[in-house]
Coordinates of C-alpha atoms in Angstrom, one line a residue:
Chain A
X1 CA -8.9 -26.8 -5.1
X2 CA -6.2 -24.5 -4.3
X3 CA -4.8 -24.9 -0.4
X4 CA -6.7 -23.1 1.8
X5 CA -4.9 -20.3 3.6
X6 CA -3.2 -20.7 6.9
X7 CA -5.7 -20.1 9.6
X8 CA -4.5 -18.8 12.2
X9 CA -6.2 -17.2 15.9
X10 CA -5.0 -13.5 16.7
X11 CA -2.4 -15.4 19.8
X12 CA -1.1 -17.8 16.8
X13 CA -0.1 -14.7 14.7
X14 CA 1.8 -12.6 17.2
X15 CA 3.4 -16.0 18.7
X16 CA 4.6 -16.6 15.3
X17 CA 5.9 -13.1 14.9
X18 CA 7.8 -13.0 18.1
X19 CA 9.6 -16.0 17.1
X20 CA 9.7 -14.9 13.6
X21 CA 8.0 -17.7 11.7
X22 CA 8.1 -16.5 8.2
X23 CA 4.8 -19.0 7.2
X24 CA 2.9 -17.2 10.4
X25 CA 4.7 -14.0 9.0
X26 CA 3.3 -14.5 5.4
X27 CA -0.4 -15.4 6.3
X28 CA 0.0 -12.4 8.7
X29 CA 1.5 -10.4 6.1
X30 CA -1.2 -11.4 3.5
X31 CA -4.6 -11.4 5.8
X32 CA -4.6 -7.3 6.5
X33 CA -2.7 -6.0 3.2
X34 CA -5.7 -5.2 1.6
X35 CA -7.0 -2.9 5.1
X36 CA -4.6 -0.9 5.1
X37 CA -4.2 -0.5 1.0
X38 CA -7.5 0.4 0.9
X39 CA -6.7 2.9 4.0
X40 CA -4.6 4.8 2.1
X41 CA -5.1 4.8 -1.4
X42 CA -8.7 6.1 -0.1
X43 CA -7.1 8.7 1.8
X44 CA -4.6 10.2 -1.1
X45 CA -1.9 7.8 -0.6
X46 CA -0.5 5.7 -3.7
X47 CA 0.2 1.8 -3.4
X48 CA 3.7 2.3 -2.7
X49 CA 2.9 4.6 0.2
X50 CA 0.2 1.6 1.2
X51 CA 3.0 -1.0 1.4
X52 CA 5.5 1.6 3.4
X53 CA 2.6 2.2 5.6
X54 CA 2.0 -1.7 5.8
X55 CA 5.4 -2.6 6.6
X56 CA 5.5 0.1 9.2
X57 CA 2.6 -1.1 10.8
X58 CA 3.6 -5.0 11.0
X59 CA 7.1 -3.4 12.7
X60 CA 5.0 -1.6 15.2
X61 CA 2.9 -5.1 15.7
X62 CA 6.4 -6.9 15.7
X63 CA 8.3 -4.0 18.6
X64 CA 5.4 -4.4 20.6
X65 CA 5.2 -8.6 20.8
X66 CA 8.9 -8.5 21.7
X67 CA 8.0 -6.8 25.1
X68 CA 7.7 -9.4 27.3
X69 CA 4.7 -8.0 29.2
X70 CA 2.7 -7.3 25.8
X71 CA -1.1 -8.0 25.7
X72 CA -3.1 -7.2 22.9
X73 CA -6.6 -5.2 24.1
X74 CA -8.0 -5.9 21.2
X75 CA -8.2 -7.4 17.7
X76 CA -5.6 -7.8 15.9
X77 CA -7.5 -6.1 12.6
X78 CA -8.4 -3.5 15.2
X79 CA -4.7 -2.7 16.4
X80 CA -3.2 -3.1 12.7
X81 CA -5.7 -0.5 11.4
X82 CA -5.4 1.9 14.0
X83 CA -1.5 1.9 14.2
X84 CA -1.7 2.2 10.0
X85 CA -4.2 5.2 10.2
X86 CA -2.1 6.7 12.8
X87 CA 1.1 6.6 10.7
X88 CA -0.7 7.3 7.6
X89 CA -1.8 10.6 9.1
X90 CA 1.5 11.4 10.4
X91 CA 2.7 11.4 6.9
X92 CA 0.0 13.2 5.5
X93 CA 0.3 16.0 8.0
X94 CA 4.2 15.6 6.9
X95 CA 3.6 16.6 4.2
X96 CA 1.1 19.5 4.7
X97 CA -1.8 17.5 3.6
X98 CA -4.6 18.2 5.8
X99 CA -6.9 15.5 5.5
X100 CA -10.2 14.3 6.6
X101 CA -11.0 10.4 8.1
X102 CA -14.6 9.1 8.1
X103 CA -16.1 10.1 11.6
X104 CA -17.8 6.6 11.4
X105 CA -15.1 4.7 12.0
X106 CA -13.6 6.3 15.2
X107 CA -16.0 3.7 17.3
X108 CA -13.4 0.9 15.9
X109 CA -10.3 2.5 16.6
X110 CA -8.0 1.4 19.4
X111 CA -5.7 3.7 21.6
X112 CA -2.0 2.6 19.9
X113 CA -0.7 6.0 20.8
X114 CA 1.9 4.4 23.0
X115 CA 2.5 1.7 20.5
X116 CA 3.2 4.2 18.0
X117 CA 5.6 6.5 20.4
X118 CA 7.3 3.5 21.3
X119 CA 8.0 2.7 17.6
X120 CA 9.1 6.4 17.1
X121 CA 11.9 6.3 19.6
X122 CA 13.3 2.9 18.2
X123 CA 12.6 4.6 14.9
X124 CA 15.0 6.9 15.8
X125 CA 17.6 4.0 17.5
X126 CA 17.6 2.4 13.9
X127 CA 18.4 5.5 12.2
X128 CA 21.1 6.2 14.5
X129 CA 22.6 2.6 14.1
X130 CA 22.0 3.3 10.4
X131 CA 24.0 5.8 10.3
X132 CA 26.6 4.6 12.7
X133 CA 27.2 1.8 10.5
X134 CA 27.6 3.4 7.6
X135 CA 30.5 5.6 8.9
X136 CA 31.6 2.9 10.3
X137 CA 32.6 1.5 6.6
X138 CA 33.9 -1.7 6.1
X139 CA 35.8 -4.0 7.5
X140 CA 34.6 -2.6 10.7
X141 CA 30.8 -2.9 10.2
X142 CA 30.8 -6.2 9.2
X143 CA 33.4 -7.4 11.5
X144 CA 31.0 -6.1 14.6
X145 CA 27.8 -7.8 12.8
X146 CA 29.6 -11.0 12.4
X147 CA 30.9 -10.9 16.2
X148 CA 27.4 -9.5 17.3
X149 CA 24.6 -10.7 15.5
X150 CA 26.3 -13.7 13.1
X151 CA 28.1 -14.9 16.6
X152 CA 30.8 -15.8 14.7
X153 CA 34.0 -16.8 16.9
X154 CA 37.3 -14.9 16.9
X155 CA 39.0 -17.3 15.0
X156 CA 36.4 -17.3 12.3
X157 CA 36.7 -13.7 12.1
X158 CA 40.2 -13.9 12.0
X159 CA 40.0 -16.0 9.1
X160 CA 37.5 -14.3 6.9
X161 CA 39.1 -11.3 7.5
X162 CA 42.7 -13.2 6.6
X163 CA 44.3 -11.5 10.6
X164 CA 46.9 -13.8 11.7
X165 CA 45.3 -15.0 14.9
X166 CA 42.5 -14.8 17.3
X167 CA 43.9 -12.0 19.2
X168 CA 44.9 -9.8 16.1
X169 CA 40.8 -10.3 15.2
X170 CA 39.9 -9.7 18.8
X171 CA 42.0 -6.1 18.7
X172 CA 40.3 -4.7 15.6
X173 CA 37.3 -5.7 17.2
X174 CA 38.1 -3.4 19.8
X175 CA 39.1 -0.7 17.9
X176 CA 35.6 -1.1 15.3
X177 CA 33.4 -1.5 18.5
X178 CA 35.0 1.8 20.0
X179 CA 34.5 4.2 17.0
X180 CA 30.7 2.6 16.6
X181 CA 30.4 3.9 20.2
X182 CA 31.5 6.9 19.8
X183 CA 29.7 7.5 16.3
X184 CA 26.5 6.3 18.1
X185 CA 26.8 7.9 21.1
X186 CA 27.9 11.2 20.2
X187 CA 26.1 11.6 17.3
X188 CA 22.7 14.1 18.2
X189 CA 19.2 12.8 18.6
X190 CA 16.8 14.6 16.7
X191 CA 15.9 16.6 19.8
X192 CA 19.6 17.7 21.0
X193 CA 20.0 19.1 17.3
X194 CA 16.6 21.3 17.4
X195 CA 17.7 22.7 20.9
X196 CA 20.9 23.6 19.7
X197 CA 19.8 25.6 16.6
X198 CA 17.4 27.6 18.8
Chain B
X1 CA 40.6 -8.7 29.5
X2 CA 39.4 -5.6 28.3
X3 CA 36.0 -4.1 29.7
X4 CA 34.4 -4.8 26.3
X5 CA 35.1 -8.5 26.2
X6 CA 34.3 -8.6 30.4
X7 CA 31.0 -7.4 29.4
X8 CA 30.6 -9.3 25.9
X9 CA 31.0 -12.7 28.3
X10 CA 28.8 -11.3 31.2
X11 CA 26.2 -10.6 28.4
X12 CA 26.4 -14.4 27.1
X13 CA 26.8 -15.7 30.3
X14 CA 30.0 -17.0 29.8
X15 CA 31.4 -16.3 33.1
X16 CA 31.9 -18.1 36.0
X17 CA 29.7 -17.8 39.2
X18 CA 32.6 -16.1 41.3
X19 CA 33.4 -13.6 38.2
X20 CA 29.7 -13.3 37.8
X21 CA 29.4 -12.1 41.6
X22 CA 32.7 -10.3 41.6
X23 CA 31.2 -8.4 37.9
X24 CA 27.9 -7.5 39.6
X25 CA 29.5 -6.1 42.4
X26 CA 32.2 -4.3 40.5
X27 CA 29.0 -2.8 38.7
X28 CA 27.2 -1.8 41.8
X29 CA 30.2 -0.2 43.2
X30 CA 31.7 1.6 40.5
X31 CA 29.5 4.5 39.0
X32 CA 32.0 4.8 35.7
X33 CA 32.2 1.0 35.0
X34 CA 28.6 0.7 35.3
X35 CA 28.0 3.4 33.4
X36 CA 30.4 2.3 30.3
X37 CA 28.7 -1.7 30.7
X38 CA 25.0 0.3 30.4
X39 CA 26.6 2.0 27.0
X40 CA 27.6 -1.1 25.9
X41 CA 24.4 -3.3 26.8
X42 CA 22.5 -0.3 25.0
X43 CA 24.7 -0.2 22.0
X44 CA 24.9 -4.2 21.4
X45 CA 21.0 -4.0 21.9
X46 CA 20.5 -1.2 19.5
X47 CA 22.6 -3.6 17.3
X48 CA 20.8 -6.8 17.2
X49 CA 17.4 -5.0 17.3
X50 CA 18.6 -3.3 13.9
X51 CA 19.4 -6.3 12.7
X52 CA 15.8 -7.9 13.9
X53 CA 14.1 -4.9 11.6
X54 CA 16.5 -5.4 9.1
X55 CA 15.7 -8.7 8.5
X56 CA 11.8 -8.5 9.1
X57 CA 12.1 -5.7 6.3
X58 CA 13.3 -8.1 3.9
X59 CA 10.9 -10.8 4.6
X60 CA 8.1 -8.5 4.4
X61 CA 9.5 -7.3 0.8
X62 CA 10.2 -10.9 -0.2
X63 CA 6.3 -11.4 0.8
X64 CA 5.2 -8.5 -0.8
X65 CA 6.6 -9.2 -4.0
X66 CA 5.9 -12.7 -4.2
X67 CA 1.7 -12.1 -3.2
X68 CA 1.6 -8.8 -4.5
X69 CA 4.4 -7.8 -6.5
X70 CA 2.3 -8.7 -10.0
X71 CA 0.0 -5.4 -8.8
X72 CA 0.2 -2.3 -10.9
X73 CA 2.3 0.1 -9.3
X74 CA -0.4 2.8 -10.1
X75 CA -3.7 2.9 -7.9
X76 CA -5.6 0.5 -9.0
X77 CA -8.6 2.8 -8.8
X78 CA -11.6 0.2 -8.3
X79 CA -14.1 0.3 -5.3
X80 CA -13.8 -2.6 -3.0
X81 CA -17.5 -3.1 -1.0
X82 CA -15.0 -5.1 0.9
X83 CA -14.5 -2.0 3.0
X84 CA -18.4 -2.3 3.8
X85 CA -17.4 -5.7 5.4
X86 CA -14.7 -4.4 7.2
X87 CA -16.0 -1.1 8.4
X88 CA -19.2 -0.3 8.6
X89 CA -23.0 -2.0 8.1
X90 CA -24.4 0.1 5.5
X91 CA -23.6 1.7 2.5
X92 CA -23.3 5.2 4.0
X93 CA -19.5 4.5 4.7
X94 CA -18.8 3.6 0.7
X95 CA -20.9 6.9 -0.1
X96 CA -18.4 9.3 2.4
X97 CA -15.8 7.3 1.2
X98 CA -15.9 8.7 -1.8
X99 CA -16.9 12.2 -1.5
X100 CA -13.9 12.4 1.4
X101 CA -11.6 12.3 -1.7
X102 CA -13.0 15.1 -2.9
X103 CA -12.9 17.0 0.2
X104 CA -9.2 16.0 0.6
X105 CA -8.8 17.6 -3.3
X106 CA -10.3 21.0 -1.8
X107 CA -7.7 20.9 1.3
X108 CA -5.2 20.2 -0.6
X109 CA -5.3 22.3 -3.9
X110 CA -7.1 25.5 -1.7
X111 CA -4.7 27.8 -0.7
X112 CA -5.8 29.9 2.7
X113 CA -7.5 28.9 5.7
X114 CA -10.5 30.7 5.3
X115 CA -11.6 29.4 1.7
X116 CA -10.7 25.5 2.4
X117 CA -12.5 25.4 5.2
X118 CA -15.3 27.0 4.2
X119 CA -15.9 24.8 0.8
X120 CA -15.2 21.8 3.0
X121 CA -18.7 23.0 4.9
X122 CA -20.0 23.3 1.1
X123 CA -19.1 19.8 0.0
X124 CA -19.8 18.5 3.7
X125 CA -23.6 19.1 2.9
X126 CA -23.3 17.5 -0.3
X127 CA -22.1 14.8 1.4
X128 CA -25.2 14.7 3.8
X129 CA -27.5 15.0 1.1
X130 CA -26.2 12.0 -0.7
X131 CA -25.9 9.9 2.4
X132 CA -29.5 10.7 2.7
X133 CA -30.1 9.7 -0.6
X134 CA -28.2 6.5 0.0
X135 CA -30.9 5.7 3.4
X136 CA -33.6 6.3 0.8
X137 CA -32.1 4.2 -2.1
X138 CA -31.4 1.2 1.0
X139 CA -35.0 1.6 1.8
X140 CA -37.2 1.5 -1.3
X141 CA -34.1 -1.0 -2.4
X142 CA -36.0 -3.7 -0.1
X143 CA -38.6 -4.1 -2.7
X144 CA -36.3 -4.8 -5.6
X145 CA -34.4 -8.2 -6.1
X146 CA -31.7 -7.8 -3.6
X147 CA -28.3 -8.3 -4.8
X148 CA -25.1 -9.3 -3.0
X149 CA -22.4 -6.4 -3.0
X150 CA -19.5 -7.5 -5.4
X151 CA -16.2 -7.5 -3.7
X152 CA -14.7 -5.4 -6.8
X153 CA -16.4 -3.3 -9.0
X154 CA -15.1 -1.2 -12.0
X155 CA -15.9 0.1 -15.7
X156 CA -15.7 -1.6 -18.6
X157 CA -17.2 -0.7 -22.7
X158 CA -17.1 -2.5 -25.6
X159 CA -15.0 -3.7 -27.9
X160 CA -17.4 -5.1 -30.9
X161 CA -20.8 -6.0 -31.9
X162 CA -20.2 -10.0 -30.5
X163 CA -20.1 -9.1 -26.8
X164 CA -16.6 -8.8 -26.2
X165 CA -15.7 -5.7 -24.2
X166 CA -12.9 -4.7 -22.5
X167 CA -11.3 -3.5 -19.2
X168 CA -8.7 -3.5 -16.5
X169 CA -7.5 -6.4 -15.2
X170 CA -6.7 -6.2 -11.6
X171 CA -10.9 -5.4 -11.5
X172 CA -11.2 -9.3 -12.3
X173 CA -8.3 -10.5 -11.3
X174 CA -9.2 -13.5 -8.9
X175 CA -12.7 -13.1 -9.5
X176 CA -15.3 -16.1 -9.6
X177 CA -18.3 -14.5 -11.5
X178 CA -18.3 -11.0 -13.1
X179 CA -21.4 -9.4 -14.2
X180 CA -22.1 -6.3 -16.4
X181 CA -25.0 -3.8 -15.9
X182 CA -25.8 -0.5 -17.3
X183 CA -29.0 1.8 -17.7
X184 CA -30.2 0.0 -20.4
X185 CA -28.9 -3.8 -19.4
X186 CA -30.0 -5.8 -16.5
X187 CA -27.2 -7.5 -14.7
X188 CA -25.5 -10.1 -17.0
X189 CA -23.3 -12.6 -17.0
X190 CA -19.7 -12.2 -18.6
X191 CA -17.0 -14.7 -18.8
X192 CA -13.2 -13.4 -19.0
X193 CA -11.8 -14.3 -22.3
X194 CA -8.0 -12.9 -22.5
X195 CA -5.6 -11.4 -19.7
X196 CA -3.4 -9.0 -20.2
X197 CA -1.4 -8.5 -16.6
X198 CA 1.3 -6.4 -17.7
X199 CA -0.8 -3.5 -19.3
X200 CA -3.5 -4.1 -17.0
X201 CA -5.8 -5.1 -19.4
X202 CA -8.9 -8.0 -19.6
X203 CA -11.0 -9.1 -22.0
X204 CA -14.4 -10.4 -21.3
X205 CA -17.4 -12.0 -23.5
X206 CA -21.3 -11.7 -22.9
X207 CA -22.4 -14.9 -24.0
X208 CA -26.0 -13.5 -24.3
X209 CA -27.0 -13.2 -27.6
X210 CA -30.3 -11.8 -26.2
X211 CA -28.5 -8.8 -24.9
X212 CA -26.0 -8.3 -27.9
X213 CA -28.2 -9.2 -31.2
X214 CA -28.5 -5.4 -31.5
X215 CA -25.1 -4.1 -30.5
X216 CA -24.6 -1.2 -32.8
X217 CA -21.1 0.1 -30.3
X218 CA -20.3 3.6 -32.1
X219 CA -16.7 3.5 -31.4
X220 CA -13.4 1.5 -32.2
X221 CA -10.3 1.1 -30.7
X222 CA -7.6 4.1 -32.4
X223 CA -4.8 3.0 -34.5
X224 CA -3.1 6.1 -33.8
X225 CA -1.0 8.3 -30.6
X226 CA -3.0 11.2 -30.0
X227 CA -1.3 14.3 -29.5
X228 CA -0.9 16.3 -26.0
X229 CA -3.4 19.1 -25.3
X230 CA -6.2 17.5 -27.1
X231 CA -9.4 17.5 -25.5
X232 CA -10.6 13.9 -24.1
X233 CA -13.5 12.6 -22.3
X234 CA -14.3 9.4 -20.3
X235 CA -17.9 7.8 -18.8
X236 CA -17.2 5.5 -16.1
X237 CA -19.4 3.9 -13.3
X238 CA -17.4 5.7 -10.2
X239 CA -20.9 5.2 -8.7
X240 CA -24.4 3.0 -9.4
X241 CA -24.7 5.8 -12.4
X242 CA -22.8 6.5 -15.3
X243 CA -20.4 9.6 -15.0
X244 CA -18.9 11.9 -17.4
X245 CA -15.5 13.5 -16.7
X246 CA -13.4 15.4 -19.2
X247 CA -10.2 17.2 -20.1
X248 CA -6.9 17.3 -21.7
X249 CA -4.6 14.6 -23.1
X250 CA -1.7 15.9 -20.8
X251 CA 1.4 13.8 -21.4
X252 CA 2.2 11.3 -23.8
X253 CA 3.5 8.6 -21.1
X254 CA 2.0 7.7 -17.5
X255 CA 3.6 6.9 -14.1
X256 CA 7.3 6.5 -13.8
X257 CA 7.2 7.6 -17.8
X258 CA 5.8 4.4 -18.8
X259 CA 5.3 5.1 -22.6
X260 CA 2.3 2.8 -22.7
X261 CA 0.1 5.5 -21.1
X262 CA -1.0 8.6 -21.5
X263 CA -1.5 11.1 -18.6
X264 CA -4.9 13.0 -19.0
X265 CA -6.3 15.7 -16.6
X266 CA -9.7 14.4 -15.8
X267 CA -10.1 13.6 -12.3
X268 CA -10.9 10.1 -12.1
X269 CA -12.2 8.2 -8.9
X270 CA -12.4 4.7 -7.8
X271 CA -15.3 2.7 -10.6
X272 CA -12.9 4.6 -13.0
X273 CA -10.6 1.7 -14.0
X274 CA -11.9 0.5 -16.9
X275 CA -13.3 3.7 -18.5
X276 CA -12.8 4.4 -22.4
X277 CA -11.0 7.7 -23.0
X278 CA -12.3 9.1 -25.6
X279 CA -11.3 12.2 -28.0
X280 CA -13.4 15.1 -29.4
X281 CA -14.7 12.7 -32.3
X282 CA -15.4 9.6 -30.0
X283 CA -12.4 7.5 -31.0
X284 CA -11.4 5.4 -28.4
X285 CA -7.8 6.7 -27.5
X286 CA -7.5 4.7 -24.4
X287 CA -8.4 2.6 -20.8
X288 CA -8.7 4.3 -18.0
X289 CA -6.4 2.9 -15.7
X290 CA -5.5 4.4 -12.4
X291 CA -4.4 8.0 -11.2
X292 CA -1.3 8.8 -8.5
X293 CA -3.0 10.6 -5.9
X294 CA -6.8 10.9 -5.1
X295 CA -5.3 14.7 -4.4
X296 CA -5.1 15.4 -8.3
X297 CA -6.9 15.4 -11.2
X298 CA -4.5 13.2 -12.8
X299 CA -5.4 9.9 -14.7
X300 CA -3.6 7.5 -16.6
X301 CA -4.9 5.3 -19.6
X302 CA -3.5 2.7 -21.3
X303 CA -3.3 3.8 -25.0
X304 CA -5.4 2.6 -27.3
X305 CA -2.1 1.2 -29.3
X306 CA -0.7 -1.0 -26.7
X307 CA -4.3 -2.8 -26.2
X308 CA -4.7 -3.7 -30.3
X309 CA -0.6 -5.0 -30.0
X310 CA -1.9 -7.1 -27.3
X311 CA -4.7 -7.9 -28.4
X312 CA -2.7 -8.8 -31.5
X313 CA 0.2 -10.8 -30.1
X314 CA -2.4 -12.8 -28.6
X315 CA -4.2 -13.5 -31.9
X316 CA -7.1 -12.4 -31.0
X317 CA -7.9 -9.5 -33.7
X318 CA -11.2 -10.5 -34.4
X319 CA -12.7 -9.8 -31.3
X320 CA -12.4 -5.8 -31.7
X321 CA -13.6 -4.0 -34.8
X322 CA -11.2 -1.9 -36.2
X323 CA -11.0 1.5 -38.5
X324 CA -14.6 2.2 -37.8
X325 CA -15.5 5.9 -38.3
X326 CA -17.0 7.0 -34.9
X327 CA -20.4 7.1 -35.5
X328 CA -20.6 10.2 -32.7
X329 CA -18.6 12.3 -34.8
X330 CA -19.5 15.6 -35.2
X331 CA -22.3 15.5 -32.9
X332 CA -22.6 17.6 -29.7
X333 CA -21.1 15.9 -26.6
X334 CA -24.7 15.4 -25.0
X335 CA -26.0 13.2 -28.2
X336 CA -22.4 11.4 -28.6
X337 CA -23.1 10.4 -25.2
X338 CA -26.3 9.2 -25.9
X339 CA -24.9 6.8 -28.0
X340 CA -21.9 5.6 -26.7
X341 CA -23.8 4.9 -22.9
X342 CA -25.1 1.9 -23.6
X343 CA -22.0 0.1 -24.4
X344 CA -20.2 1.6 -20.9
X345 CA -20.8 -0.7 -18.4
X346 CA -20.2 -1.2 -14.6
X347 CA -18.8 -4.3 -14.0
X348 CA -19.2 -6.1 -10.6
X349 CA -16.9 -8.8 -9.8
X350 CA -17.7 -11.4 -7.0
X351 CA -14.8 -13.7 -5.7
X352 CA -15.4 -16.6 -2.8
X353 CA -12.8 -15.3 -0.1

């Protein structure tokens, strides 16, 4: 007998998201691939376009457990399949494809469209960073994620980075954390850009 | 200390409680300090939550290869009643599901407003009348032997006189009993004999001598490539009956110009996978084995070449015949059919979840 698949209660999955259990995330990842594969390949979209969609959706799922006041109103199958439909829709009205969805399933769907704004707008804050980053270039990028996210201390830095001391490391610092803000802040939203070509 | 590290240590709590107090109210005094520690706070947020997607991405893509990854990276275009489970209590959603991919093929391949909309009203009877059907087919199907709905169903056709027949793999892939059925063949038993991941190709065997003492199968495998622009044809089990679709061989290699495919321009619809493609004289030219979009009448079949190389690197040759003259050569496309139908079979796949 193979071992049975992890088990898990709707609570147990986003828990394990939130803290980003990659067992919870697997058995998560594997229980709703096929819903939303079958979603979209029955709806014009190709396997790849599934997984984008699929990956999306989990994001969503993952944005919204990080809120501290998030409660889920319904099932988790519920939620995933409407947030996927909603994006999958999206796309297909991206790309001029008018499409029709079974009336008979509207009865299942949940109301995600706040979900799915919320994940827009930090849709648009990962872009930006994106971006930001990448003009950034290196050493400066990597210097601010190894400060930032890798929490690495200024001597460390100053030693992968071969500066002479702590200080030296702590200045470029500076200097890479200042042209990230100005890159990121200065740089349009998507908005700010339309208005200005009108 | 510079403002940035003054905020980096107020952010990790590194300060004291009388520079704590003395930061807050600094903050709650000062309109541009607090305004350049809110940019900051926002940017080093913006910044870890990157980093949070980032690295969720690549779990989710370590995930997805490692369960999935082996999938073909064409629509796998097989009918899951598994959406029945999910979505709905009677077959009427499987029966919409279907036609709405042809509705979506007017939409899309319509141009104007006017005309789209008005064969969508066309094909939206169509689809009435066959969900009606459907009711009728669930009702009078109370009398019958009642059969569980296979979690996978696709085509399949034969490969000799000895039972073995043929067709795509991810259609049994993880399957615990798979069963064959046509008009003329109540639902059998077949046993999967050889795998073929990479081309997307199965072999199975009906151990029934019963069924296959008179197996006569009019068609063999082709030794050679066809050439584009010849005409082609498939039968395939897209639904409970047996459907004809035909066209043109359109390109010599398939998605992402993978040379062991041909691209045909039949439209071919989930039940599909598993189809022969055959040409004007009833060779065997192909499997059908997915398309890109449901949007097109695009299908790709894995040529008849590749499945006699694997079926030879796995030293198996005996279990197709080979250089058989097609017996429905010359004959209108009506009779051919008649004789090739009862060795094109819908195969149902069950798996224990």
């Amino acid at each position: 007998m193979s071992k049975p698949n992890l088990q898990l209660t709707d609570s147990q999955y986003l828990q394990g998201l939130r803290v980003g259990n990659n067992e919870v995330l697997t058995a998560l990842y594997k229980k709703y691939y096929n819903l939303v594969l079958k979603l979209v390949v029955n709806n014009s979209g190709t396997s790849e376009a599934a997984k984008d969609v699929y990956q999306e959706t989990i994001i969503v799922l993952y944005e919204n457990v990080k809120k501290p006041q998030f409660e889920l109103n319904c099932q988790l199958q519920t939620f995933i399949y409407s947030v996927a439909k909603r994006l999958w829709l999206k796309q297909l009205k991206k790309n001029g494809q008018t499409f029709l969805f079974r009336e008979d399933e509207e009865g299942e769907i949940a109301d995600v469209s706040e979900d799915v704004s919320l994940h827009e707008q930090k849709e648009k804050d990962f872009e930006k960073v994106n971006q930001s980053l990448a003009k950034l270039g290196e050493p400066c990028a990597t210097l601010i994620r190894d400060f930032y996210i890798t929490k690495l201390s200024m001597d460390e830095i100053a030693e992968k980075f071969g500066y002479t001391n702590a200080d030296n490391a702590k200045n470029q610092k500076y200097k890479c954390l200042q042209r990230l803000k100005k890159s990121f802040f200065d740089s349009p939203t998507v908005e700010q850009s339309e208005i200005e070509r009108k | 200390m510079r403002n940035t590290d003054l905020f980096d240590n107020y952010l990790n709590g590194n300060l004291g409680t009388q520079e704590t107090s003395d930061f807050e109210s600094r903050l709650a005094a000062d309109e541009v300090f607090a305004n350049a520690f809110n940019e900051h706070k926002t940017l080093i947020a913006a910044l870890k939550e990157h980093n949070e997607i980032e690295k969720l991405k690549s779990q989710m893509n370590l995930i997805h290869e490692k369960e999935f990854g082996g999938d073909a990276k064409v629509i796998s275009i097989n009918k899951k009643d598994s959406f029945i489970r999910h979505y709905g209590k009677t077959a009427l959603v499987a029966a919409s599901t279907a036609l709405i991919v042809v509705l979506g093929t007017v939409a899309v391949l319509t141009p104007g407003v006017q005309q789209t909309s008005n064969q969508i009203t066309e094909l939206g009877l169509k689809l009435k009348a066959s969900n009606e059907a459907i009711v009728e087919g669930i009702k009078e199907g109370s009398q019958k032997p009642v059969h569980a709905p296979a979690n996978m169903e696709g085509s399949a056709f034969a490969l000799n006189n000895a039972g073995y027949i043929i067709t795509s793999y991810h259609i049994i892939n993880g399957a615990d009993s798979v069963f064959v059925e046509n008009k003329g063949l109540e639902r059998t038993l077949a046993k999967v004999v050889l795998t073929d991941p990479r081309l997307d190709l199965a072999v199975l065997k009906i151990d029934n001598k019963e069924v296959t003492k008179n197996w006569n199968v009019p068609f063999s495998l082709s030794g050679k490539t066809t050439d584009i622009g010849e005409k082609v044809f498939t039968l395939g089990y897209p639904r409970k009956d047996m459907v004809y679709g035909e066209g043109a061989l359109s390109s010599l290699s398939g998605y992402s110009n993978d040379t062991t495919m041909y691209q045909v321009s039949i439209p071919v619809n989930p039940g599909n996978s598993g189809s022969p493609l055959l040409d004007d004289q009833g060779n065997v030219i192909g499997l059908i084995r997915g398309k890109v979009t449901s949007a097109e009448a695009t299908g790709f079949a894995v040529k008849s070449i590749e499945i006699i190389r694997s079926i030879h690197d796995q030293g198996a040759d005996s279990i197709r015949t080979s250089g058989k003259k097609p017996m429905a050569k010359g004959l209108k496309r009506s009779d051919q059919i008649k004789r090739i139908n009862p060795y094109v079979f819908n195969i149902l796949v069950y798996k224990n979840d």
